[in-house]
Amino acid sequence: MPENERGARARTRQAILSAAIEVLGQNPAAALSEIAAAAEVGRTTLHRYFPERSDLLKAVAAEGSTRLDRATASARLDEGSGADALLRLCREYFDLGSLLSLIFTDPDCLSDATPILDDGCDDRFSAMIDRGHRDGTIDIALPAPWLSSLMWSQLYAGWSYVSQHGASRHEVLELLVRTVDGAVAPRATAG
Amino acid sequence: MPENERGARARTRQAILSAAIEVLGQNPAAALSEIAAAAEVGRTTLHRYFPERSDLLKAVAAEGSTRLDRATASARLDEGSGADALLRLCREYFDLGSLLSLIFTDPDCLSDATPILDDGCDDRFSAMIDRGHRDGTIDIALPAPWLSSLMWSQLYAGWSYVSQHGASRHEVLELLVRTVDGAVAPRATAG
DNA sequence: CTCTAGTGGAACTGAGGTGTTCCACTTGAG
DNA sequence: CTCAAGTGGAACACCTCAGTTCCACTAGAG
């Protein structure tokens, strides 16, 4: 049904979804009234678009999954060295903003649509890391699932840093890339 | 009042506190009945020790704060190079186990007793990082608050990795230390 | 203008969590 | 044994949230 929506209905639906991502990212147990307030719609209207809470959560998962896929595609994981691709991915994902909070504070939320932290990572991610292992730009001692955990936790930390300390988005992104880069780089002194 | 408790009362109180840390770490919105069940006591008993939910939360904060302080003291932050001290701190904090989940999923919980993620870090932490900046073991481009975020997010990622993937605690700790070490090390190529 | 789509407020029911009281049970000390 | 401490279950009132229904309001199309 949501496919045929145009104009006002599509706009309202999108406003509710964005508000839900925002609010649920801060507090996964938030009441629907909070989400409605954040979206600047009545609670009745929210129920009109998403009859049950689970319907909203499903839609949020789908929306989040879509944004995630778009960001992944933009990172062109199969180009350049493994480490370069990983850093590109970090930059793209960082733009997901409050969705990062949601993914991190409620990992089960998106897991139906797109497994992220559960199985460690998906195939494209693994392939990128493997390439990095082979081309010598990623520390061979660090397995892909661990690097997935590493990346997501850093992204969340970076995003929190921005939203809480009010630091510059760009500045924090550079700190983030610098630390991830250092973390994955092969050790100079190790065998 | 809790000070004078002995024997059965002290034991029960401690069981409830530990269960609360465990359960609230998984789900900060968990019902008291869940915590009581995890502690293997009746809900009535839980209310006898902590009349209101807020009383329990306060006690959890105090307990968590105590464990945190003990771990910090064990790390001897003022010994050795800055980077060595930071890695020691990671190892000590990693032993906090499920408390890591609680600290991360509910940052406001301990913030009254011990500010952690809000102001970035406390004085001892800053002093350690400053020392690392001076002795050349910590990348000068990485400020203390950012390194605090970095450390905590990695600790949480590591702990989740252990509890979800069922990976070896020791193995994950070594991965954790390796990545943190790489992240904070001064760059070979940078000026 | 009229009609309709979209909306929001008010009020209700039901479910689940909280906080309380009361009573019965177990266990260890004397 | 007796007594007291500690405990757990049952039942209750209260609150919040979810989900529903009904009605009134507004804005745009005709």
mmCIF file with all atom_site columns, N, CA and C in Angstrom, chain A residues 104-126:
data_model
loop_
_atom_site.group_PDB
_atom_site.id
_atom_site.type_symbol
_atom_site.label_atom_id
_atom_site.label_alt_id
_atom_site.label_comp_id
_atom_site.label_asym_id
_atom_site.label_entity_id
_atom_site.label_seq_id
_atom_site.pdbx_PDB_ins_code
_atom_site.Cartn_x
_atom_site.Cartn_y
_atom_site.Cartn_z
_atom_site.occupancy
_atom_site.B_iso_or_equiv
_atom_site.pdbx_formal_charge
_atom_site.auth_seq_id
_atom_site.auth_comp_id
_atom_site.auth_asym_id
_atom_site.auth_atom_id
_atom_site.pdbx_PDB_model_num
ATOM 1  N N  . PHE A 1 104 ? 22.912 0.809   16.714 1.00 0.00 ? 104 PHE A N  1
ATOM 2  C CA . PHE A 1 104 ? 23.771 0.355   17.802 1.00 0.00 ? 104 PHE A CA 1
ATOM 3  C C  . PHE A 1 104 ? 22.999 0.057   19.075 1.00 0.00 ? 104 PHE A C  1
ATOM 4  N N  . THR A 1 105 ? 22.027 0.913   19.407 1.00 0.00 ? 105 THR A N  1
ATOM 5  C CA . THR A 1 105 ? 21.314 0.714   20.662 1.00 0.00 ? 105 THR A CA 1
ATOM 6  C C  . THR A 1 105 ? 20.244 -0.368  20.540 1.00 0.00 ? 105 THR A C  1
ATOM 7  N N  . ASP A 1 106 ? 19.824 -0.655  19.298 1.00 0.00 ? 106 ASP A N  1
ATOM 8  C CA . ASP A 1 106 ? 18.822 -1.693  19.111 1.00 0.00 ? 106 ASP A CA 1
ATOM 9  C C  . ASP A 1 106 ? 19.202 -2.577  17.922 1.00 0.00 ? 106 ASP A C  1
ATOM 10 N N  . PRO A 1 107 ? 20.255 -3.380  18.120 1.00 0.00 ? 107 PRO A N  1
ATOM 11 C CA . PRO A 1 107 ? 20.806 -4.174  17.019 1.00 0.00 ? 107 PRO A CA 1
ATOM 12 C C  . PRO A 1 107 ? 19.770 -5.117  16.409 1.00 0.00 ? 107 PRO A C  1
ATOM 13 N N  . ASP A 1 108 ? 18.825 -5.590  17.214 1.00 0.00 ? 108 ASP A N  1
ATOM 14 C CA . ASP A 1 108 ? 17.831 -6.539  16.731 1.00 0.00 ? 108 ASP A CA 1
ATOM 15 C C  . ASP A 1 108 ? 16.852 -5.868  15.781 1.00 0.00 ? 108 ASP A C  1
ATOM 16 N N  . CYS A 1 109 ? 16.778 -4.553  15.869 1.00 0.00 ? 109 CYS A N  1
ATOM 17 C CA . CYS A 1 109 ? 15.814 -3.799  15.083 1.00 0.00 ? 109 CYS A CA 1
ATOM 18 C C  . CYS A 1 109 ? 15.967 -4.055  13.594 1.00 0.00 ? 109 CYS A C  1
ATOM 19 N N  . LEU A 1 110 ? 17.181 -3.867  13.093 1.00 0.00 ? 110 LEU A N  1
ATOM 20 C CA . LEU A 1 110 ? 17.419 -4.044  11.664 1.00 0.00 ? 110 LEU A CA 1
ATOM 21 C C  . LEU A 1 110 ? 17.815 -5.468  11.293 1.00 0.00 ? 110 LEU A C  1
ATOM 22 N N  . SER A 1 111 ? 18.032 -6.297  12.277 1.00 0.00 ? 111 SER A N  1
ATOM 23 C CA . SER A 1 111 ? 18.630 -7.608  11.999 1.00 0.00 ? 111 SER A CA 1
ATOM 24 C C  . SER A 1 111 ? 17.756 -8.445  11.076 1.00 0.00 ? 111 SER A C  1
ATOM 25 N N  . ASP A 1 112 ? 16.438 -8.226  11.113 1.00 0.00 ? 112 ASP A N  1
ATOM 26 C CA . ASP A 1 112 ? 15.578 -8.995  10.219 1.00 0.00 ? 112 ASP A CA 1
ATOM 27 C C  . ASP A 1 112 ? 15.821 -8.585  8.772  1.00 0.00 ? 112 ASP A C  1
ATOM 28 N N  . ALA A 1 113 ? 15.936 -7.278  8.564  1.00 0.00 ? 113 ALA A N  1
ATOM 29 C CA . ALA A 1 113 ? 16.114 -6.779  7.216  1.00 0.00 ? 113 ALA A CA 1
ATOM 30 C C  . ALA A 1 113 ? 17.563 -6.946  6.742  1.00 0.00 ? 113 ALA A C  1
ATOM 31 N N  . THR A 1 114 ? 18.506 -6.593  7.584  1.00 0.00 ? 114 THR A N  1
ATOM 32 C CA . THR A 1 114 ? 19.913 -6.640  7.218  1.00 0.00 ? 114 THR A CA 1
ATOM 33 C C  . THR A 1 114 ? 20.758 -7.033  8.423  1.00 0.00 ? 114 THR A C  1
ATOM 34 N N  . PRO A 1 115 ? 21.271 -8.237  8.455  1.00 0.00 ? 115 PRO A N  1
ATOM 35 C CA . PRO A 1 115 ? 22.103 -8.622  9.604  1.00 0.00 ? 115 PRO A CA 1
ATOM 36 C C  . PRO A 1 115 ? 23.353 -7.763  9.660  1.00 0.00 ? 115 PRO A C  1
ATOM 37 N N  . ILE A 1 116 ? 23.635 -7.229  10.830 1.00 0.00 ? 116 ILE A N  1
ATOM 38 C CA . ILE A 1 116 ? 24.787 -6.331  10.926 1.00 0.00 ? 116 ILE A CA 1
ATOM 39 C C  . ILE A 1 116 ? 25.780 -6.810  11.967 1.00 0.00 ? 116 ILE A C  1
ATOM 40 N N  . LEU A 1 117 ? 25.319 -6.774  13.193 1.00 0.00 ? 117 LEU A N  1
ATOM 41 C CA . LEU A 1 117 ? 26.247 -7.107  14.276 1.00 0.00 ? 117 LEU A CA 1
ATOM 42 C C  . LEU A 1 117 ? 26.136 -8.574  14.689 1.00 0.00 ? 117 LEU A C  1
ATOM 43 N N  . ASP A 1 118 ? 25.138 -9.261  14.188 1.00 0.00 ? 118 ASP A N  1
ATOM 44 C CA . ASP A 1 118 ? 24.927 -10.634 14.633 1.00 0.00 ? 118 ASP A CA 1
ATOM 45 C C  . ASP A 1 118 ? 25.933 -11.592 14.005 1.00 0.00 ? 118 ASP A C  1
ATOM 46 N N  . ASP A 1 119 ? 25.785 -11.760 12.686 1.00 0.00 ? 119 ASP A N  1
ATOM 47 C CA . ASP A 1 119 ? 26.680 -12.686 12.014 1.00 0.00 ? 119 ASP A CA 1
ATOM 48 C C  . ASP A 1 119 ? 28.028 -12.036 11.749 1.00 0.00 ? 119 ASP A C  1
ATOM 49 N N  . GLY A 1 120 ? 28.207 -10.861 12.331 1.00 0.00 ? 120 GLY A N  1
ATOM 50 C CA . GLY A 1 120 ? 29.478 -10.183 12.160 1.00 0.00 ? 120 GLY A CA 1
ATOM 51 C C  . GLY A 1 120 ? 29.432 -9.228  10.989 1.00 0.00 ? 120 GLY A C  1
ATOM 52 N N  . CYS A 1 121 ? 29.130 -9.721  9.790  1.00 0.00 ? 121 CYS A N  1
ATOM 53 C CA . CYS A 1 121 ? 29.139 -8.850  8.642  1.00 0.00 ? 121 CYS A CA 1
ATOM 54 C C  . CYS A 1 121 ? 28.630 -9.601  7.436  1.00 0.00 ? 121 CYS A C  1
ATOM 55 N N  . ASP A 1 122 ? 28.387 -8.872  6.386  1.00 0.00 ? 122 ASP A N  1
ATOM 56 C CA . ASP A 1 122 ? 27.884 -9.532  5.190  1.00 0.00 ? 122 ASP A CA 1
ATOM 57 C C  . ASP A 1 122 ? 29.028 -9.874  4.243  1.00 0.00 ? 122 ASP A C  1
ATOM 58 N N  . ASP A 1 123 ? 28.667 -10.448 3.107  1.00 0.00 ? 123 ASP A N  1
ATOM 59 C CA . ASP A 1 123 ? 29.675 -10.972 2.187  1.00 0.00 ? 123 ASP A CA 1
ATOM 60 C C  . ASP A 1 123 ? 30.559 -9.891  1.592  1.00 0.00 ? 123 ASP A C  1
ATOM 61 N N  . ARG A 1 124 ? 29.915 -8.760  1.204  1.00 0.00 ? 124 ARG A N  1
ATOM 62 C CA . ARG A 1 124 ? 30.708 -7.703  0.590  1.00 0.00 ? 124 ARG A CA 1
ATOM 63 C C  . ARG A 1 124 ? 31.760 -7.193  1.561  1.00 0.00 ? 124 ARG A C  1
ATOM 64 N N  . PHE A 1 125 ? 31.354 -7.078  2.825  1.00 0.00 ? 125 PHE A N  1
ATOM 65 C CA . PHE A 1 125 ? 32.311 -6.604  3.839  1.00 0.00 ? 125 PHE A CA 1
ATOM 66 C C  . PHE A 1 125 ? 33.466 -7.596  3.980  1.00 0.00 ? 125 PHE A C  1
ATOM 67 N N  . SER A 1 126 ? 33.126 -8.858  4.108  1.00 0.00 ? 126 SER A N  1
ATOM 68 C CA . SER A 1 126 ? 34.157 -9.893  4.249  1.00 0.00 ? 126 SER A CA 1
ATOM 69 C C  . SER A 1 126 ? 35.112 -9.878  3.066  1.00 0.00 ? 126 SER A C  1
#
